[in-house]
CSV table of C-alpha atoms and ligand atoms in Angstrom, one decimal:
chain,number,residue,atom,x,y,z
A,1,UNK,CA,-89.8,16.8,184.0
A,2,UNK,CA,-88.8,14.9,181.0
A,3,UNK,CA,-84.7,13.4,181.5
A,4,UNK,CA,-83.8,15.8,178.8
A,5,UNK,CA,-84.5,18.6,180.2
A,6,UNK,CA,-83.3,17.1,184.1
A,7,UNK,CA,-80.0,16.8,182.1
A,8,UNK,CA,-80.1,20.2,180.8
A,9,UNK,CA,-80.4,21.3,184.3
A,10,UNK,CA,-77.3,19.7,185.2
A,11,UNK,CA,-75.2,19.9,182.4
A,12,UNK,CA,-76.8,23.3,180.2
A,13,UNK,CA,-78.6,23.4,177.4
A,14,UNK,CA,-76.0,21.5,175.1
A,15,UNK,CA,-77.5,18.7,176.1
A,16,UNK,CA,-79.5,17.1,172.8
A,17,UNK,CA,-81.5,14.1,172.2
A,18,UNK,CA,-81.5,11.7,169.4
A,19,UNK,CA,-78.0,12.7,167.4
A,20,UNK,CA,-76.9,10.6,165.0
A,21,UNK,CA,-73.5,9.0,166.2
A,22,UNK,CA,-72.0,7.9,162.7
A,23,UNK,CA,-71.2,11.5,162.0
A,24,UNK,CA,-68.5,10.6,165.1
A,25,UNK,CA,-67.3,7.5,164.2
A,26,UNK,CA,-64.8,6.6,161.5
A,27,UNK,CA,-66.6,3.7,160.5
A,28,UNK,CA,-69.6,6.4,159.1
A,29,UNK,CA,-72.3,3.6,160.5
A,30,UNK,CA,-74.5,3.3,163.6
A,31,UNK,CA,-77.5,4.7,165.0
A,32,UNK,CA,-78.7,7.7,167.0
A,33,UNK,CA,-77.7,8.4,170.8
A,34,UNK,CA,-80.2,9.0,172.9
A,35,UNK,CA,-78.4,11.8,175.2
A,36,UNK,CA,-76.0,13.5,173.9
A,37,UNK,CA,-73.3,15.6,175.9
A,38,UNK,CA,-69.9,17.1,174.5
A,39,UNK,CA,-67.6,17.2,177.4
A,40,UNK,CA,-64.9,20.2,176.7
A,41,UNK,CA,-63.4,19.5,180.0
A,42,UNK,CA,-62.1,16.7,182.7
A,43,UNK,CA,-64.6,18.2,185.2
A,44,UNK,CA,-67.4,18.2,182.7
A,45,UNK,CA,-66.9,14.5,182.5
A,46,UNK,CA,-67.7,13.5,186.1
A,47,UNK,CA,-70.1,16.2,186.2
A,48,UNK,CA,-72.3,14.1,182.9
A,49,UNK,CA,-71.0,11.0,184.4
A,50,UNK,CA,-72.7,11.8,188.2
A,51,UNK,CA,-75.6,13.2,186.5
A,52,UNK,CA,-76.6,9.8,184.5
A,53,UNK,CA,-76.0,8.3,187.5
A,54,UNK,CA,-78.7,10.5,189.5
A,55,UNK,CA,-81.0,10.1,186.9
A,56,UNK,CA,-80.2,5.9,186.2
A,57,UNK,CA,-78.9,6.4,182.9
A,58,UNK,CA,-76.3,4.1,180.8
A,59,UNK,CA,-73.3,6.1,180.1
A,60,UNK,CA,-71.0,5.7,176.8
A,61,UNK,CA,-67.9,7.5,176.3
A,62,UNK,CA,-67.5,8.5,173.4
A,63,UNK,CA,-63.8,9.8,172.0
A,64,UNK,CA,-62.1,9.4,168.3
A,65,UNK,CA,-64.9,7.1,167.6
A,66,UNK,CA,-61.9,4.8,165.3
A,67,UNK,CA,-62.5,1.4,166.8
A,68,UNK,CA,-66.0,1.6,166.9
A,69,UNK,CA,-69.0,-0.4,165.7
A,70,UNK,CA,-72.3,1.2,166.8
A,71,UNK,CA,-74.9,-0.8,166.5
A,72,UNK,CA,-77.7,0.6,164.2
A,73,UNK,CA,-80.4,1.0,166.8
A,74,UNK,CA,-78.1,3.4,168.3
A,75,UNK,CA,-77.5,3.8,171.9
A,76,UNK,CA,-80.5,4.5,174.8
A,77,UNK,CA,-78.5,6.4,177.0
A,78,UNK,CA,-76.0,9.7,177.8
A,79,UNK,CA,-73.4,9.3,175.2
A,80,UNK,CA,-70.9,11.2,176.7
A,81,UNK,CA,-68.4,12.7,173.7
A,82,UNK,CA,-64.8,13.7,175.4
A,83,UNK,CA,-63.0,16.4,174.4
A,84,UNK,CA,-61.2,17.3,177.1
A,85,UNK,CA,-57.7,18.3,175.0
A,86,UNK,CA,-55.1,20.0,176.7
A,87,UNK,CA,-51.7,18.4,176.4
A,88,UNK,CA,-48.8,20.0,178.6
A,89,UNK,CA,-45.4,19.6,179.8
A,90,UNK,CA,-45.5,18.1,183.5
A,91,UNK,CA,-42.2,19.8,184.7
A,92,UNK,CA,-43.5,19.5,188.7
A,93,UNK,CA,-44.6,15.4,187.8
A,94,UNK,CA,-40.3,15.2,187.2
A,95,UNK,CA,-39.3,17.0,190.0
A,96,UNK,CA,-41.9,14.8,192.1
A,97,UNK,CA,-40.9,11.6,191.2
A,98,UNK,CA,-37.7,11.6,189.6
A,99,UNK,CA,-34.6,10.6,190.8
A,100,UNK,CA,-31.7,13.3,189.6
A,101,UNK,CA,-29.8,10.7,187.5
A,102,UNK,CA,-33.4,10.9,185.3
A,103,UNK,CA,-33.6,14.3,185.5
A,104,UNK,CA,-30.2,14.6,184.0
A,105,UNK,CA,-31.0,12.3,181.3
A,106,UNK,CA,-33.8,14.3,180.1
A,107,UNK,CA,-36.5,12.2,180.9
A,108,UNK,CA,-39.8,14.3,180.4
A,109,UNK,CA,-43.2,14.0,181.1
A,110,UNK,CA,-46.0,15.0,179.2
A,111,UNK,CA,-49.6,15.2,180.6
A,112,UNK,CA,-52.3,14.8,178.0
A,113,UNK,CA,-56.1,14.9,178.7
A,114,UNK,CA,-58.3,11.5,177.6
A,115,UNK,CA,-59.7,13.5,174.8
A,116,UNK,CA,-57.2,15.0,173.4
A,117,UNK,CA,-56.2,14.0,169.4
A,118,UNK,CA,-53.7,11.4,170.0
A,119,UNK,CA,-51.8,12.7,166.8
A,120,UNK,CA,-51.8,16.3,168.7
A,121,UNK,CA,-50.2,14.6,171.3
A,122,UNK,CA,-47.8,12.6,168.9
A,123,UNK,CA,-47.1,16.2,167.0
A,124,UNK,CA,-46.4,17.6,170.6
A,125,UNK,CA,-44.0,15.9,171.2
A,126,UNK,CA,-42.2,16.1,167.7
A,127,UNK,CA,-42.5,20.2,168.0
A,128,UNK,CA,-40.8,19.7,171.6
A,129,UNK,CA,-38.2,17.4,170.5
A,130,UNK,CA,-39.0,14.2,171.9
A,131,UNK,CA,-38.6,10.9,171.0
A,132,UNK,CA,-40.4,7.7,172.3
A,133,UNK,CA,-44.0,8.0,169.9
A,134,UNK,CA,-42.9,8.3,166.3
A,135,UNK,CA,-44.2,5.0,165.5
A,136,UNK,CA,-47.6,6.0,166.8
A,137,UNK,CA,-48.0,8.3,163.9
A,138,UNK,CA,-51.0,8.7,162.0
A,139,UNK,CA,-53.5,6.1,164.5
A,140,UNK,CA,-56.4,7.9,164.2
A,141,UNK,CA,-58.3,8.5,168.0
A,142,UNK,CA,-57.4,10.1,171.3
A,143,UNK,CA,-55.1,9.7,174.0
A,144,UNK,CA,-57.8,8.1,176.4
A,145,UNK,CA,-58.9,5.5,172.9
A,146,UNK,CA,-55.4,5.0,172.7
A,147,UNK,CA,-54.1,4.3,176.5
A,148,UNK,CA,-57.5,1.9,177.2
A,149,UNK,CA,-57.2,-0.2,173.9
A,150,UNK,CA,-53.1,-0.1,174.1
A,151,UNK,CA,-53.2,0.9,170.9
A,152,UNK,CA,-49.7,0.2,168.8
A,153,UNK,CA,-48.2,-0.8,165.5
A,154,UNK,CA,-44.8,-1.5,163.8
A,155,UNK,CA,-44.1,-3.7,167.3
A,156,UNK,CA,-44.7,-0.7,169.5
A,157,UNK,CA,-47.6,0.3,171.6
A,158,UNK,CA,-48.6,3.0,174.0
A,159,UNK,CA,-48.2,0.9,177.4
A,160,UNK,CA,-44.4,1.3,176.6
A,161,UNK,CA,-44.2,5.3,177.0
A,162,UNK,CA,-46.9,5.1,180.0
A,163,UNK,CA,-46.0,6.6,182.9
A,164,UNK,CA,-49.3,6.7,184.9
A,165,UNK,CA,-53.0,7.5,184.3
A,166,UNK,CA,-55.7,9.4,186.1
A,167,UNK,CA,-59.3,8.0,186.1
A,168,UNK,CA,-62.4,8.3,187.0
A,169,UNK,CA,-64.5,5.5,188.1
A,170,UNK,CA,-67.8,5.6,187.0
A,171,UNK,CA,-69.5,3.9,189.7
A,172,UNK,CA,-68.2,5.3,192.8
A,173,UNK,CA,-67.5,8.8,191.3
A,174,UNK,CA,-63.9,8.7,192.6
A,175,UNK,CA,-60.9,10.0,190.9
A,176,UNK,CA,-57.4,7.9,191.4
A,177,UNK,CA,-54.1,7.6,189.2
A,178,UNK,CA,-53.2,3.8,188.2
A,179,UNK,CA,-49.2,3.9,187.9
A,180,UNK,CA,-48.4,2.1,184.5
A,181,UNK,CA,-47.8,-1.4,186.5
A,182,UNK,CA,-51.5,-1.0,188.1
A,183,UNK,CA,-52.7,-0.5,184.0
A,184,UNK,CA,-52.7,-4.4,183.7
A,185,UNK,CA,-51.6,-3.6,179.7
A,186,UNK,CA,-51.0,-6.7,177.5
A,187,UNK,CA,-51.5,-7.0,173.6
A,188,UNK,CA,-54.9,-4.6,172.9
A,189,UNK,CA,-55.6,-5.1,176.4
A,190,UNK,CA,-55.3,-3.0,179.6
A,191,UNK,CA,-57.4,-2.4,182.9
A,192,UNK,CA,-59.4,-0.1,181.3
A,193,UNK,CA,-60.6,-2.5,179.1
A,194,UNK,CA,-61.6,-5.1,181.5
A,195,UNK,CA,-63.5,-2.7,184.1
A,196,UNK,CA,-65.3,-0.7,182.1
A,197,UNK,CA,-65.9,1.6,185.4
A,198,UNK,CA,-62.7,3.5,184.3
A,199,UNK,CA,-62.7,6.2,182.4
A,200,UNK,CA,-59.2,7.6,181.2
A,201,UNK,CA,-59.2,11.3,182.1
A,202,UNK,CA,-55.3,11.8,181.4
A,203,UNK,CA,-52.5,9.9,181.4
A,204,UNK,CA,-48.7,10.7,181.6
A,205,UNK,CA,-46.5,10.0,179.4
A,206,UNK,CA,-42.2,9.8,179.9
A,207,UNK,CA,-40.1,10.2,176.5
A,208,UNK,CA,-36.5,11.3,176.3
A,209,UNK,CA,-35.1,14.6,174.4
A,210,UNK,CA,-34.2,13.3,171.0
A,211,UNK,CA,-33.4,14.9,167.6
A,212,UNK,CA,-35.8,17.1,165.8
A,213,UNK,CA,-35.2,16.4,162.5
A,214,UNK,CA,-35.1,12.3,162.7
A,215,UNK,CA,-38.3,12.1,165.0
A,216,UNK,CA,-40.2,14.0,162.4
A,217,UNK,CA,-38.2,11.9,159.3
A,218,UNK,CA,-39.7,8.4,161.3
A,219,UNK,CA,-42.9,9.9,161.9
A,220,UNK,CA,-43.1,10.8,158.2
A,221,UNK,CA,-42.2,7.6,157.4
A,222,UNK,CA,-44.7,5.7,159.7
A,223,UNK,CA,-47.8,8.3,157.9
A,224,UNK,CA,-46.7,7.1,154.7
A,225,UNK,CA,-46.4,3.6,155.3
A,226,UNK,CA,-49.8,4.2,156.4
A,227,UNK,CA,-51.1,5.5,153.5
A,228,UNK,CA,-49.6,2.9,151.1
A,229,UNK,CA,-51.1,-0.1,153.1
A,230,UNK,CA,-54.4,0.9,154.3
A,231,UNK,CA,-57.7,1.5,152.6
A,232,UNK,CA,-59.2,5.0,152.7
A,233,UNK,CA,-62.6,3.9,152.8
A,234,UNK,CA,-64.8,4.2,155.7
A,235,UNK,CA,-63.8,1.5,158.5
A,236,UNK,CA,-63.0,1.3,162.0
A,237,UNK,CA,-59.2,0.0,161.4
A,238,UNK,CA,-58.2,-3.9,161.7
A,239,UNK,CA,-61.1,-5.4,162.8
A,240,UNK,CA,-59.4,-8.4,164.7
A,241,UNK,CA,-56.3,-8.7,166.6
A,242,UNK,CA,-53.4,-10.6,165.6
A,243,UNK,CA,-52.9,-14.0,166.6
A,244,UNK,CA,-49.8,-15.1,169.5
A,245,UNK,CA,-48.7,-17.7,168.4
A,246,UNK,CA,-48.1,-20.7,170.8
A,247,UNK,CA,-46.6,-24.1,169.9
A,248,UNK,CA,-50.2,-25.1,170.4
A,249,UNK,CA,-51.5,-23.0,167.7
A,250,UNK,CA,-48.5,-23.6,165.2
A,251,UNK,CA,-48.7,-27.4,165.3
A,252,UNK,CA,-52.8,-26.7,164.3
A,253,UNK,CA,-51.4,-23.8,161.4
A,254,UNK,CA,-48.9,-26.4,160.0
A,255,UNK,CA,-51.5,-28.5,159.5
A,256,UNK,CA,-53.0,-26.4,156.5
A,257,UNK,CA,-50.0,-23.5,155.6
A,258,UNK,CA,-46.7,-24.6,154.8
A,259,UNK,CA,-44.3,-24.1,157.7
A,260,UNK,CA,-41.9,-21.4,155.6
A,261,UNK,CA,-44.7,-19.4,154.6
A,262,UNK,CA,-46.2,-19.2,158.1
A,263,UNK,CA,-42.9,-18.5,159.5
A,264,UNK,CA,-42.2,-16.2,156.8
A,265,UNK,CA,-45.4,-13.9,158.4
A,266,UNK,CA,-44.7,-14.3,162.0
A,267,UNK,CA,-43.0,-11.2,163.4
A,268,UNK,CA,-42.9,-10.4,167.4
A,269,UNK,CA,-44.4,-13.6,167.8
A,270,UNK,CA,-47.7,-12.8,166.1
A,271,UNK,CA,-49.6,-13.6,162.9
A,272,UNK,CA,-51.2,-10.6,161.4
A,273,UNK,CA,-55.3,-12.3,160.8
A,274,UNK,CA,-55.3,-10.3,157.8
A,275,UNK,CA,-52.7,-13.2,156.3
A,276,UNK,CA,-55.3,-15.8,157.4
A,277,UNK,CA,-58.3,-14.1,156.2
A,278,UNK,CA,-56.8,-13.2,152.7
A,279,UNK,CA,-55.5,-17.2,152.3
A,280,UNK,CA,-58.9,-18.1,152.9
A,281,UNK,CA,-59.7,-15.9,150.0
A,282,UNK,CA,-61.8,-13.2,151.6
A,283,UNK,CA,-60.7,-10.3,150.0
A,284,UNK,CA,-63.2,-8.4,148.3
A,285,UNK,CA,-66.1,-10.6,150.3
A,286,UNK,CA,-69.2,-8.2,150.1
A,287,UNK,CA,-72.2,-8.4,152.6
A,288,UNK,CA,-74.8,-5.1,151.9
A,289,UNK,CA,-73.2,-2.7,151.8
A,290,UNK,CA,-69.4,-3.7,153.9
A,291,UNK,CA,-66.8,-5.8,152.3
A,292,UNK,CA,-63.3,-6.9,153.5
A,293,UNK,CA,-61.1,-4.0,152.5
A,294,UNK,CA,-59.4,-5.1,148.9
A,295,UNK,CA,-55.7,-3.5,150.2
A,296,UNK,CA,-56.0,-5.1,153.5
A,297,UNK,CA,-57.8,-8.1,154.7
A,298,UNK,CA,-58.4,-7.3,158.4
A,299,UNK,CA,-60.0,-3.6,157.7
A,300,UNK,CA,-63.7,-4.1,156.5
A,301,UNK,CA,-64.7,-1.2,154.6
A,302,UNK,CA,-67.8,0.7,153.8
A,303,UNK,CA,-68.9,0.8,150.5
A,304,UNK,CA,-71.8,2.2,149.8
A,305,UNK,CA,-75.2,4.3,151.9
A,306,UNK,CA,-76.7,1.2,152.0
A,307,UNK,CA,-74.0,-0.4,154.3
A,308,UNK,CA,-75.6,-1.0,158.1
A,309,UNK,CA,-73.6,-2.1,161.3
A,310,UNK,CA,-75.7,-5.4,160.7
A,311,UNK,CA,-74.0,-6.4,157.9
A,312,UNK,CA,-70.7,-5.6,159.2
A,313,UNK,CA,-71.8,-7.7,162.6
A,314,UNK,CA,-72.6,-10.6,159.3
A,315,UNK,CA,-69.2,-10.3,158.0
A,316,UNK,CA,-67.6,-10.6,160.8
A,317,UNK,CA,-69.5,-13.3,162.0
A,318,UNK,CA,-68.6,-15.2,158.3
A,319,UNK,CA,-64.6,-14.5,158.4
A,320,UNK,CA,-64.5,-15.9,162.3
A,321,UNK,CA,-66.6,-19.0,160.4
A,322,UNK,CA,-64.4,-19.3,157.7
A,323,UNK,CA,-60.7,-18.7,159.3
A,324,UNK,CA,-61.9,-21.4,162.1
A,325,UNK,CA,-63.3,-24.3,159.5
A,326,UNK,CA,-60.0,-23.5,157.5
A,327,UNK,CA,-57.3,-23.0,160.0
A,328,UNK,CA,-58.6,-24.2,163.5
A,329,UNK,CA,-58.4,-20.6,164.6
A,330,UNK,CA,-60.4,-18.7,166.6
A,331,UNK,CA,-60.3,-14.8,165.7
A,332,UNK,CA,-60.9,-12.4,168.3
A,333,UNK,CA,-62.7,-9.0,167.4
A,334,UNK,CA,-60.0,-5.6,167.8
A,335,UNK,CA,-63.4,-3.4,167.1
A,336,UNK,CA,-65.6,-2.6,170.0
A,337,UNK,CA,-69.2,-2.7,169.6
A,338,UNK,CA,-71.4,0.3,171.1
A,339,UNK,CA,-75.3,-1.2,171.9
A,340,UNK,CA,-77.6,-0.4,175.1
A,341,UNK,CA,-75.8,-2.2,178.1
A,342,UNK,CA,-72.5,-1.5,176.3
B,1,LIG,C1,-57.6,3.8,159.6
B,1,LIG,C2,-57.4,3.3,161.0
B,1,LIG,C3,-56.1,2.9,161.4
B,1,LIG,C4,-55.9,2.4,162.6
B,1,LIG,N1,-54.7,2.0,163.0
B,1,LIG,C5,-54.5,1.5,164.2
B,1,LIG,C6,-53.1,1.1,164.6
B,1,LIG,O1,-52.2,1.1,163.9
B,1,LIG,N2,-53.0,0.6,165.9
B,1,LIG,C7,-54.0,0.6,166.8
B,1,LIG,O2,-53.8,0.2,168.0
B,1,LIG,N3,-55.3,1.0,166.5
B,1,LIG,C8,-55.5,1.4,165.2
B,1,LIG,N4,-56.8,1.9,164.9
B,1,LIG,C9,-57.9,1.8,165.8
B,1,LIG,C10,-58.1,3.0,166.6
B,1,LIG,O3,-57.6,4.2,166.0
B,1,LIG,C11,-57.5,2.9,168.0
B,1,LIG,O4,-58.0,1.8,168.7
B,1,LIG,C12,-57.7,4.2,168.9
B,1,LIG,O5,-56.8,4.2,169.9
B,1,LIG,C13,-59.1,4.3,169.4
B,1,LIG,O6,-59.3,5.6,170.0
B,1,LIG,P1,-60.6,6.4,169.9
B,1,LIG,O7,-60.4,7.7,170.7
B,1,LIG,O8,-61.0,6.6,168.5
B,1,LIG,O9,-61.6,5.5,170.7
B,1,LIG,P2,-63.1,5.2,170.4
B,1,LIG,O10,-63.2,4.5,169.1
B,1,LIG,O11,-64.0,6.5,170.5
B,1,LIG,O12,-63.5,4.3,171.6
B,1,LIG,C14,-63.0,3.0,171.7
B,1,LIG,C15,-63.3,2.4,173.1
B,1,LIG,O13,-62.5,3.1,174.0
B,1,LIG,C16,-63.3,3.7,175.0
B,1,LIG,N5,-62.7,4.9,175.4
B,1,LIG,C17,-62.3,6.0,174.6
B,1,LIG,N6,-61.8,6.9,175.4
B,1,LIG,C18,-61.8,6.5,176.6
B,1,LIG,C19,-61.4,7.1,177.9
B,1,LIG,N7,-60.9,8.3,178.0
B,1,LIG,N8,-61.6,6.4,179.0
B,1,LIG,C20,-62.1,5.1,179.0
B,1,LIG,N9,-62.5,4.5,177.8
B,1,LIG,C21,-62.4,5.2,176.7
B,1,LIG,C22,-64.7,3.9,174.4
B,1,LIG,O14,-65.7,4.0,175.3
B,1,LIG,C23,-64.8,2.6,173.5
B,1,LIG,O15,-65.2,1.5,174.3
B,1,LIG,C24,-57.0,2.4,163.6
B,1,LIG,C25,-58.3,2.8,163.2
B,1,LIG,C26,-58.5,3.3,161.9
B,1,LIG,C27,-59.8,3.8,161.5
């Protein structure tokens, strides 16, 4: 029996071969998957994920598909799309583990599934008057994308509002919940990053009751801000993360920026690379058919049909050159790239 039809077996018949993944991922590039399996629930996830593993198949989980960079070969395994979506108020979770004094001060807990839209989780919690993830507004992805990459902006990011996470590991097939201070979060970074055994299945999250009308006013605000700074061509957001900043690397920065512009850009203790990739005059740099993004220097756009995750893997490789012969600095890629072995 060929696999396809061993995995239609397992899974049913929506099992496909050979789909073309750009379709799924913001970035509009990449190549086929080999296997592919839309997971509408939690259970169908460790049901795909056991069945590659009968059958010795690479898995990738596939969600929002915003930080993506799939190489154009595609990948030779089960891509395993999750949309698993419910979102719900976790009154039980509260009367669990909450002390009364937290209870009284209206701490709530929402539950949201890994595939779930993370702006229908952000929108949930602005119809049920909560406040704690307006400045999440308008990051494309799902709650699982959001939680594993610590997604964030405006100084904010996810690991602040997390309470705990369910997840399945891959490899042994058990499912356990990682409080937030098992997550290991940091800057873009988190557990789930680093063992890539984990997938998200839910996570909850704590906010407080707040006021209807200025939670929806700040994440109005956050959308539009959005929309004034960022391109809307094809790309997979800011391709690199922002630099920390250590003594170590100001002394090297001082060396080539003046020390009131470079202190000028540093907010939070970060330099956005976007500041360092426009000074060294990339904007507008084409390669095929990608370019760095004309409105913002860390987003590399598509531009045309004939763009190819090859080229964007060449751009990327020339701003790292560049930034590093002009400023010392070593930029380290935000985007995750999708090949075989993943
Ligand atoms: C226009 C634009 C703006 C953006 N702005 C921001 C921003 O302000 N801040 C920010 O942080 N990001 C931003 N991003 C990047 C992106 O939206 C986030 O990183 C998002 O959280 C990715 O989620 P996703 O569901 O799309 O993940 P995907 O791109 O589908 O996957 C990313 C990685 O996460 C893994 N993954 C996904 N779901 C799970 C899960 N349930 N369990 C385990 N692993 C999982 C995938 O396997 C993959 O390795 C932006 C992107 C775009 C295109």
């Amino acid at each position: 029996m060929q696999i396809l039809e061993k995995l239609q077996e397992k899974l049913g018949n929506s099992v496909q071969e050979k789909v073309a993944l750009a379709q799924y991922s913001t970035f509009k590039l990449g190549g086929p998957g080999r296997y592919f399996f839309i997971a509408k629930t939690s259970d169908d996830i460790v049901r795909a994920v056991t069945a590659a593993k009968e059958l010795n198949l690479e898995i990738f989980l596939l969600a929002g598909g915003s930080n993506l960079l799939i190489a154009d070969d595609g990948f030779d395994g089960l891509v395993i799309k999750a949309e698993n979506k419910n979102i719900s108020v976790e009154t039980q979770y509260v009367e669990a583990h909450c002390n009364a004094s937290l209870q009284r001060r209206g701490g709530i807990f929402i539950k949201a599934e890994g595939g779930a839209s993370w702006m229908d989780f952000v929108n949930f919690t602005k119809e049920n008057s909560l406040t704690g993830a307006e400045w999440g507004a308008g990051i494309p992805g799902t709650v699982g994308g959001a939680a594993r990459g610590n997604a964030g902006a405006f100084g904010r990011s996810v690991h602040e509002i997390i309470k705990s996470v369910e997840v399945l590991d891959s490899e042994t097939t058990a499912v356990k919940t990682l409080i937030n201070a098992e997550c290991s979060f940091d800057y873009r970074e988190s557990i789930f990053k680093k063992n890539k055994n984990l997938i998200i299945l839910n996570a909850t999250f704590q906010l407080q009751r707040g006021n209807r009308a200025s939670i929806e006013k700040e994440m109005n605000e956050r959308i539009a801000y959005r929309k004034n700074s960022q391109p809307c061509l094809p790309s997979a957001g800011c391709t690199f993360k922002n630099i920390i900043i250590t003594d170590e690397i100001k002394k090297k920065l001082i060396e080539t920026i003046e020390t009131k512009e470079l202190e000028a850009k540093i907010k939070g203790g970060k330099l956005g690379s976007a500041f360092l990739i426009d000074k060294a005059g990339l904007k507008g740099y084409q390669i095929g058919g990608v370019k760095v993004s004309d409105e913002h220097a860390n987003f590399i756009v598509k531009v045309d049909d004939t763009a190819k995750a090859d080229h964007v893997i060449q751009l990327i490789s020339y701003i790292k050159q560049q930034v590093r012969d002009k400023f010392g600095i070593q930029l380290q890629e935000e985007v995750q790239y999708v090949r075989y072995g993943h």
